[in-house]
Coordinates of C-alpha atoms in Angstrom, one line a residue:
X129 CA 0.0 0.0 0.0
X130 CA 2.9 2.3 0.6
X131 CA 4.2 1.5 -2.6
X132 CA 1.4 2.6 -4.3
X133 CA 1.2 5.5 -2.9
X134 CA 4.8 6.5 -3.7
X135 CA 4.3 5.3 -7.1
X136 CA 1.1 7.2 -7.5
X137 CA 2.9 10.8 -6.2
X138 CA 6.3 10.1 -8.3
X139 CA 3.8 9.6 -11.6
X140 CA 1.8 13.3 -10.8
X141 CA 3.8 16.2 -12.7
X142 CA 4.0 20.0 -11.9
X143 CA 4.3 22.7 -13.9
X144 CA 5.7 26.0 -13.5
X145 CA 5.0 29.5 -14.9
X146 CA 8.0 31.5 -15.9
X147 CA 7.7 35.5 -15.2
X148 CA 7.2 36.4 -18.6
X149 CA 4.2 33.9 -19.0
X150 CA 2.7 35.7 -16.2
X151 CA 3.4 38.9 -17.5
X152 CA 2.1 37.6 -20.6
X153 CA -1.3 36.1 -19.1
X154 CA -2.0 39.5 -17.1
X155 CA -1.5 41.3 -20.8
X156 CA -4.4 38.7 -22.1
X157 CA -6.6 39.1 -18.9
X158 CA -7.2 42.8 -20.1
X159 CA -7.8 42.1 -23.6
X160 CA -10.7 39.9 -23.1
X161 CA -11.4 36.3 -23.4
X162 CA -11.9 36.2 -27.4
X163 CA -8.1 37.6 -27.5
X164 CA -7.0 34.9 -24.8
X165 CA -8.4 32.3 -26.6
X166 CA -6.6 33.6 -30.3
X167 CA -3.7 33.5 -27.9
X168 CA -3.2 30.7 -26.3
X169 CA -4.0 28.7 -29.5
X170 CA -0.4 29.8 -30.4
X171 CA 0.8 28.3 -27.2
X172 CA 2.7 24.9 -27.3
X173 CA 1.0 22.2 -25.5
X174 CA 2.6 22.2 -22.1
X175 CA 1.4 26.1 -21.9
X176 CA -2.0 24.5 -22.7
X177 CA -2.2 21.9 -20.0
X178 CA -0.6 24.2 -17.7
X179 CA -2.8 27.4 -18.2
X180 CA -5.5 24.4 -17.8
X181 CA -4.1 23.2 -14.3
X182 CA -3.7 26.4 -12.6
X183 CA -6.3 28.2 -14.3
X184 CA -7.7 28.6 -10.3
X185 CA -4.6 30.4 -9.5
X186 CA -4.1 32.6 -12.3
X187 CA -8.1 33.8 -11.8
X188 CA -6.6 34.9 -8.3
X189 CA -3.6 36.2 -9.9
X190 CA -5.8 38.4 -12.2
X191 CA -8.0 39.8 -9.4
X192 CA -5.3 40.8 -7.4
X193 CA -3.8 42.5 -10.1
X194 CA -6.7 44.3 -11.2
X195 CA -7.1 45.7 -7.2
X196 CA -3.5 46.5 -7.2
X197 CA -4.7 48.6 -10.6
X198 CA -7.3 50.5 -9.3
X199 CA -5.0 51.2 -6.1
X200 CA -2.5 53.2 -7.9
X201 CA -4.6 55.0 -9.8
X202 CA -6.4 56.4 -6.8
X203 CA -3.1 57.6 -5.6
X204 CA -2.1 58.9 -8.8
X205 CA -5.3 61.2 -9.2
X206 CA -4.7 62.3 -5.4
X207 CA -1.1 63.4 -6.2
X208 CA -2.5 64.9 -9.1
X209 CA -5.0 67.1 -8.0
X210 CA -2.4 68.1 -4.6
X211 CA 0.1 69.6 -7.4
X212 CA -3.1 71.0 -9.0
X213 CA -4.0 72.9 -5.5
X214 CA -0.3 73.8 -5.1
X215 CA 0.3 75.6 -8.5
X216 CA -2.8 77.4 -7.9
X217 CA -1.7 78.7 -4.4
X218 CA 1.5 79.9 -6.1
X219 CA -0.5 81.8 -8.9
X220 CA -2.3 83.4 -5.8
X221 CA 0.5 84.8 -4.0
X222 CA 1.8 86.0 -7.0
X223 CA -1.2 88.0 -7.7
X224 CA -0.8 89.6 -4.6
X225 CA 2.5 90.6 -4.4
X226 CA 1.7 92.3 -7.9
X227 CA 4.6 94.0 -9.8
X228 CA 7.0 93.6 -6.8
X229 CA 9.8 92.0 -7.4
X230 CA 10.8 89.1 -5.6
X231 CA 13.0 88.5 -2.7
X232 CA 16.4 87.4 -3.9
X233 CA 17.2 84.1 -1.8
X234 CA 21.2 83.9 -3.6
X235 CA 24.1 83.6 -0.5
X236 CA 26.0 86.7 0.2
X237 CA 29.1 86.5 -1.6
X238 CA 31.8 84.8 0.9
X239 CA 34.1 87.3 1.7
X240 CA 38.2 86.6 0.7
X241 CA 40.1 86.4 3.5
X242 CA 41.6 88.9 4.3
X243 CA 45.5 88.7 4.7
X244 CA 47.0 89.1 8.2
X245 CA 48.6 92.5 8.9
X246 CA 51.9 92.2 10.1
X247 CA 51.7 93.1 14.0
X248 CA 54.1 96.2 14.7
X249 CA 56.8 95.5 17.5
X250 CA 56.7 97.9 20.6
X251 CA 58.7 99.2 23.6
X252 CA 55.5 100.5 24.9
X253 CA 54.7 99.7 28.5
X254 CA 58.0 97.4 28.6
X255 CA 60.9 96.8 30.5
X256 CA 64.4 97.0 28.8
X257 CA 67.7 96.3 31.0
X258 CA 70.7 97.7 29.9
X259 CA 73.7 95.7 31.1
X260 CA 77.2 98.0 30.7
X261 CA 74.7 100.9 31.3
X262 CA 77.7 102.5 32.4
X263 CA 80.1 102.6 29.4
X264 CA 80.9 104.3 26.4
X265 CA 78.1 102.4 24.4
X266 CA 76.0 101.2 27.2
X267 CA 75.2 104.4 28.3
X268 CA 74.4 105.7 24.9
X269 CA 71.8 103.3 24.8
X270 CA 69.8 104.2 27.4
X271 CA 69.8 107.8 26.5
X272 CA 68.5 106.7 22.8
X273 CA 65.8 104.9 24.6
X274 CA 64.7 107.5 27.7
X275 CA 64.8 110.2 24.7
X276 CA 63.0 108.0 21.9
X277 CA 60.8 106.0 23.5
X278 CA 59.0 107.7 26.2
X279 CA 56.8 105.0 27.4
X280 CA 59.7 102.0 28.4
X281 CA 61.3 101.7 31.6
X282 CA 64.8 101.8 31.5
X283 CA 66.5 99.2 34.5
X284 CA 70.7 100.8 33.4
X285 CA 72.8 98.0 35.1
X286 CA 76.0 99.5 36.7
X287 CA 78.6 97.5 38.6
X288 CA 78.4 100.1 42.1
X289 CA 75.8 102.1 42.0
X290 CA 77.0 104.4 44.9
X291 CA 80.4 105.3 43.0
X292 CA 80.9 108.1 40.6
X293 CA 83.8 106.5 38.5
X294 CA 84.0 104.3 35.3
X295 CA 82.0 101.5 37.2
X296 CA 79.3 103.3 38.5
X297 CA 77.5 106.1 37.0
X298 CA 79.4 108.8 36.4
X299 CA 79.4 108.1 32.5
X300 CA 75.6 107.2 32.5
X301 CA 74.6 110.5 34.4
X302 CA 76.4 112.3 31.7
X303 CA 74.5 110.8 28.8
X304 CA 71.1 110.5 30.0
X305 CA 71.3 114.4 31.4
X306 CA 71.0 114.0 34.7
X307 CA 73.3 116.3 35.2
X308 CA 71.7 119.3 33.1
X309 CA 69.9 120.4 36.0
X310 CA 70.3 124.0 37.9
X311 CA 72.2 124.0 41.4
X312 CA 72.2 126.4 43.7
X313 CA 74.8 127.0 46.6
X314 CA 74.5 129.6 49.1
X315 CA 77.6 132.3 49.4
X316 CA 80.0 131.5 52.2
X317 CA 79.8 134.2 54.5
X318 CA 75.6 133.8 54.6
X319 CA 74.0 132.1 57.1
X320 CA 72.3 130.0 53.8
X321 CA 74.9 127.5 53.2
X322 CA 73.3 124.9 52.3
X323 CA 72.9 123.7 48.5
X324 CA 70.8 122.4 46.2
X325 CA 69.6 121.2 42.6
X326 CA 66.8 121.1 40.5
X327 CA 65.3 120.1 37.2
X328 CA 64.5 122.7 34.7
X329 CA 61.8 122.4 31.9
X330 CA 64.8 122.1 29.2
X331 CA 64.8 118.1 31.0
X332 CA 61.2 117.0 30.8
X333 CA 61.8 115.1 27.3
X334 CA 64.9 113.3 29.1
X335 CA 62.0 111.3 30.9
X336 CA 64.5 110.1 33.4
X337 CA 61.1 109.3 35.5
X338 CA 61.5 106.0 33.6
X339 CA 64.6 105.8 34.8
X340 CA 66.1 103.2 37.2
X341 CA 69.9 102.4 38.8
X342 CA 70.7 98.9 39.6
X343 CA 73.8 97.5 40.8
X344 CA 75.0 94.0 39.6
X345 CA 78.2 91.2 39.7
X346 CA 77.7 89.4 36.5
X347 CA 79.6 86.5 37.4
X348 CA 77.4 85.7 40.9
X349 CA 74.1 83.7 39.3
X350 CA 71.7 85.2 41.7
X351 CA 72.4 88.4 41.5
X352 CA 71.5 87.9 37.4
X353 CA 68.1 86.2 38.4
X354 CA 67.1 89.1 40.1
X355 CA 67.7 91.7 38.2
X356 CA 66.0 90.2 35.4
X357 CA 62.6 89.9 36.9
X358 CA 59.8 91.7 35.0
X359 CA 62.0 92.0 32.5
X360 CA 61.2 92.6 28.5
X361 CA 64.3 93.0 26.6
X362 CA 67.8 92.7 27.5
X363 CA 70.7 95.0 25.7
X364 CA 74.3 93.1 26.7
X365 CA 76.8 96.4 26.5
X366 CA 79.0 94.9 28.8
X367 CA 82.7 93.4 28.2
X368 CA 85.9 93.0 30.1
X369 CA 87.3 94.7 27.2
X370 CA 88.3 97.8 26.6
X371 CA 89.2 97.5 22.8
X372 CA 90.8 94.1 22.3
X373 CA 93.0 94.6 25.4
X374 CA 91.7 93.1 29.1
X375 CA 90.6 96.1 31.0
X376 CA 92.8 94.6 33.9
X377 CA 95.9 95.3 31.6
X378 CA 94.8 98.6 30.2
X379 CA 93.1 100.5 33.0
X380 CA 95.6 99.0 35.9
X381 CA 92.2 98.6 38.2
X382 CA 92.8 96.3 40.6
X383 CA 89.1 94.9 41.1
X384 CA 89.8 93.7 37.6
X385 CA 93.3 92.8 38.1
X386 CA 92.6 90.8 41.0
X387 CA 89.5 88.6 39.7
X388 CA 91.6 88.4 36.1
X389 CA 94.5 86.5 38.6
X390 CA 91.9 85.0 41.0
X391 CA 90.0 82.9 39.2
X392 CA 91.1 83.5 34.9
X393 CA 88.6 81.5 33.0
X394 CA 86.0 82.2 35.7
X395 CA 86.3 85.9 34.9
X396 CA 85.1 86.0 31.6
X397 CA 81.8 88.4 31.5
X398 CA 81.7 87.9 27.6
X399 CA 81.1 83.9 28.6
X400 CA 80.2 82.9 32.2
X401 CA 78.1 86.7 32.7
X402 CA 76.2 86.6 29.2
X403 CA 75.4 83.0 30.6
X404 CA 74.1 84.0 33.7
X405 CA 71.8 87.0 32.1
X406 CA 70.2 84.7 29.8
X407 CA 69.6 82.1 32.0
X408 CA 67.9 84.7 34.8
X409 CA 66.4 86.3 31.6
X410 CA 64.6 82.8 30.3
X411 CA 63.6 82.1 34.1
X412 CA 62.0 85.2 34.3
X413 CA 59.9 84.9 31.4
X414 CA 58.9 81.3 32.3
X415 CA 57.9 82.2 35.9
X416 CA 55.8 84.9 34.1
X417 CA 54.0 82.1 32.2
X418 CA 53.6 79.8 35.7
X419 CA 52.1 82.8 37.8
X420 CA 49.5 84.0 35.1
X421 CA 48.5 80.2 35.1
X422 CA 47.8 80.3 38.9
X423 CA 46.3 83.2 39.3
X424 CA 43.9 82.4 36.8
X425 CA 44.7 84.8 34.3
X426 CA 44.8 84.4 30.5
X427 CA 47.9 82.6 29.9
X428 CA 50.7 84.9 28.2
X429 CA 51.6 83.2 24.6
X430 CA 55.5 82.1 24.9
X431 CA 56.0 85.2 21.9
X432 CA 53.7 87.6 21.3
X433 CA 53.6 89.1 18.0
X434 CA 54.0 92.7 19.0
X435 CA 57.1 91.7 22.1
X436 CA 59.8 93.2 21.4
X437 CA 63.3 90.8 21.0
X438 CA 64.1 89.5 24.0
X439 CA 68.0 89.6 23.7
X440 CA 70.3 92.2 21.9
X441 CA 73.7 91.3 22.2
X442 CA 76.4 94.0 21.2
X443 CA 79.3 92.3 19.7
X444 CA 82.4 92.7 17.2
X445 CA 83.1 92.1 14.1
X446 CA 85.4 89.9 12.8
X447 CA 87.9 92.7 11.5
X448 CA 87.0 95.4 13.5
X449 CA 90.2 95.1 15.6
X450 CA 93.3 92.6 16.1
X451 CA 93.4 89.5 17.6
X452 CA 95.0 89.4 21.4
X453 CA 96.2 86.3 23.5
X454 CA 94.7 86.9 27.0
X455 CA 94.7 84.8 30.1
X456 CA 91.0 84.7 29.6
X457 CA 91.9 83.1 25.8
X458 CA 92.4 84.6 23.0
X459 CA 89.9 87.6 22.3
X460 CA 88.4 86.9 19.0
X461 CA 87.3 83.1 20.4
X462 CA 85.8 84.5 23.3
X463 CA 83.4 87.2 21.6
X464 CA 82.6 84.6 18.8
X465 CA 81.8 82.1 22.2
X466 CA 79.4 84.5 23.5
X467 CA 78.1 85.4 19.9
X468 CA 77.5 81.0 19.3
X469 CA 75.7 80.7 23.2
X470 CA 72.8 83.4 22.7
X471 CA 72.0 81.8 19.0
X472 CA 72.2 78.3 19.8
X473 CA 71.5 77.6 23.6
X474 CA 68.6 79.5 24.7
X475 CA 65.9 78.7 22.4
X476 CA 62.9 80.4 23.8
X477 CA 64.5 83.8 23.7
X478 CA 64.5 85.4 20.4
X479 CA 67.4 86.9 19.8
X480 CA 69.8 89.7 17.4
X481 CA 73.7 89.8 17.6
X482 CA 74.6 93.0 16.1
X483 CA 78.9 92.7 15.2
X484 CA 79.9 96.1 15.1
X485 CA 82.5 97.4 13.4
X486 CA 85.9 99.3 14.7
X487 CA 84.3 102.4 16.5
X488 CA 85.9 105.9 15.5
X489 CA 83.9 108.8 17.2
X490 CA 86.5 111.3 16.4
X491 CA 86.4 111.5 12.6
X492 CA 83.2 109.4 11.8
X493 CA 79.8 111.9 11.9
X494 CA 77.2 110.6 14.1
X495 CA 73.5 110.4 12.2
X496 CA 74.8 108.9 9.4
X497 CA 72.6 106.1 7.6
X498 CA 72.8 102.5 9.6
X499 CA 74.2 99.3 6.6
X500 CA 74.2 96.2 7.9
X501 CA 75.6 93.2 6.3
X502 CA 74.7 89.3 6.9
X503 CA 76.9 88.0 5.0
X504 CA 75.1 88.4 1.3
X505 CA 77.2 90.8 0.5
X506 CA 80.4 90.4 -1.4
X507 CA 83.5 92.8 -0.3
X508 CA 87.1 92.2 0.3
X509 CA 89.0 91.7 3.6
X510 CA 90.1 95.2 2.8
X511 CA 86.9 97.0 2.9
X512 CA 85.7 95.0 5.3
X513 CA 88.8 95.7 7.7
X514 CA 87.6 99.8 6.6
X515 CA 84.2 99.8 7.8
X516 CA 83.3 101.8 10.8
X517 CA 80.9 103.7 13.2
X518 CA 80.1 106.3 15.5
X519 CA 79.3 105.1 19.1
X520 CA 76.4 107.2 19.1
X521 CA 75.0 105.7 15.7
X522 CA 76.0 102.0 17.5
X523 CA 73.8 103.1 20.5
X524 CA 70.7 103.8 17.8
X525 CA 70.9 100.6 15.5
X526 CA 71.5 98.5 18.9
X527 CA 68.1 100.2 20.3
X528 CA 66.3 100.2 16.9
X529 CA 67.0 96.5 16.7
X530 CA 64.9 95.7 19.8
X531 CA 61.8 96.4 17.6
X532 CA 63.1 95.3 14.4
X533 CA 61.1 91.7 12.9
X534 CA 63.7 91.5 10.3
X535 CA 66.7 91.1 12.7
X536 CA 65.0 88.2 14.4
X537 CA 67.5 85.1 15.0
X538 CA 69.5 87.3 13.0
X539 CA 74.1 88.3 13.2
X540 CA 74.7 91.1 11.3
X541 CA 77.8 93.4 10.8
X542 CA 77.2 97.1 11.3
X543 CA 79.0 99.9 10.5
X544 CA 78.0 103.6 8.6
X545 CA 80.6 104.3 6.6
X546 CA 84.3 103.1 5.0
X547 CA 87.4 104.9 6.4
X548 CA 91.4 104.5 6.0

């Protein structure tokens, strides 16, 4: 009995419309049943038997189809008469607005951008120190700067501040005018003996107001971190030099003498002082940073665009004057050591060594136009060994150069004019 039955489902076939025979049936279902019947005469004989099997399922097929119709066509006359209503609105509002002209809905043009300005460098509201303030160009210096920029504070750095001589302030009173003022004594057989001195309005542009007298030992560490607290700029004027000759030798002064004997290599203010400014010069600045942090305050960028440089440092030039064996070393290795250590080993300070040439104040005019040279241009030893300045026109180009962007990270030889 199982067999049979086997047997008897093996034997039934099935047959199996293909898409387009579908396609093709629900053509013929709207055509009518005369066209069906022209039709399917054409069909082979399996299409026959097969329309004639599942002619219960494609009757289902076809009413399905025909809802499916009707369906879509509803939505289609809906959509229709919604884009109907739409266009009218639109007719209606532009009858209203009449003769107006409509509103304009194109974006604004973007604007370019616009090129950063270049930020001006200033002195204003700074702090410069002076170190040297005391000598020949030192001194200078802060005059250029009390007289030219009114609104900087000028620390001068002396070696005694309570000694009128070359190592206190006797040069710098000179140049800054302090000592323009009217005194007044009383005769010596009045009772008013006593005497006194006073500004006159002939001193008011010296601004020495802005003014201030510190005493310093380059070579002691702390005394350097001190002084350079609240400090902008820095202008080095200071050497052991006077010319290329040890100012021990030349000046017989036996402060000099004696640390030159003491302690030779330590006594170096071209090497071990320049060192010790810079470093209380960078700690400044980065104690700066630390306290604006804790207090709360917007922190300082590490450069501001409109800071002046941090470090001038007044050098020589290569042939500005002969070479001379020291105990110190030799002098033309220890200016170019100094020169190397504020370009290559204090990185957060910006920085301009000005190399100036052989200094001639007796036959060179002051006022005369500043040339520097970087090394681009080509002139002999000769010329080179020719080129000088007045130390008054030093002074200007060394102050100058604290708001100068192109001398940034800059050495430059200076000088004004050739001679010889």
């Amino acid at each position: 009995m199982m067999e049979k039955r086997r047997n008897k489902r093996s034997s039934t076939k099935t047959y199996f419309c293909t898409p387009s025979v579908l396609i093709a049936l629900s053509l013929l279902s709207t055509l009518g049943t005369h066209a069906f019947s022209r039709v399917s005469s054409l069909l082979n004989p399996t299409l026959k038997a097969n329309v004639g099997l599942h002619s219960s399922y494609r009757s289902s097929l076809f009413k399905a189809t025909e809802g499916n119709t009707n369906e879509n066509e509803d939505e289609a006359e809906k959509l229709k008469q919604k884009a109907k209503d739409l266009r009218q609105q639109i007719l209606d509002m532009e009858s209203k607005l009449g003769d107006r002209a409509p509103r304009s809905i194109e974006q604004p043009p973007v604007p370019e951008e616009e090129e950063e300005k270049e930020v001006e460098m200033t002195l204003k509201n700074k702090s410069v120190l002076v170190i040297g303030a005391n000598g020949r160009v030192g001194s200078k210096v802060c005059r250029y700067l009390l007289r030219n920029f009114p609104q900087t504070n000028v620390v001068a750095a002396v070696h005694t501040v309570g000694e009128n001589s070359s190592r206190g302030y006797g040069r710098l009173s000179y140049e800054v005018g302090a000592e323009d003022g009217q005194g007044y004594i009383g005769a010596a057989w009045s009772e008013d003996r006593e005497a006194y001195y006073e500004y006159t309005d002939d001193m008011k542009d010296y601004n020495l107001q802005n003014l201030r007298v510190v005493e310093v030992e380059l070579l002691d560490p702390a005394q350097c971190v001190t002084i350079t607290e609240d400090i902008d700029s820095v202008v080095w004027c200071a050497t052991d030099f006077n010319g290329n000759t040890p100012r021990s030798i030349s000046s017989l002064d036996a402060a000099f003498l004696f640390r030159a004997i003491l302690n030779p290599v330590k006594g170096r203010v071209e090497v071990e002082g320049l060192r010790n400014i810079l470093g209380g010069l960078k700690k400044g600045k980065t104690n700066s940073r630390w306290e604006s942090e804790r207090s709360g305050d917007s922190v300082k960028p590490r450069v501001n665009k409109s800071d002046p440089i941090s470090f001038v440092h007044l050098s020589v030039a290569e042939d500005a004057l002969p070479d001379f064996e020291t105990t110190m070393g030799r002098f033309k290795d220890i200016k170019r050591q100094g020169d190397d250590m504020v370009m290559s080993e204090f990185p957060s300070l910006t920085y301009s060594v000005l190399q100036m040439s052989r200094y001639e104040d007796n036959f060179v005019d002051e006022s005369l136009a500043i040339k520097m040279d970087n090394g681009d241009i080509e002139t002999s030893q000769e010329d080179k060994s020719r080129r000088r300045i007045n130390r008054r026109d030093a002074a200007r180009a060394v102050a100058d150069a604290l708001v100068d962007r192109s001398l940034v990270g800059k050495k430059v030889e200076v000088w004004t004019e050739l001679r010889g």
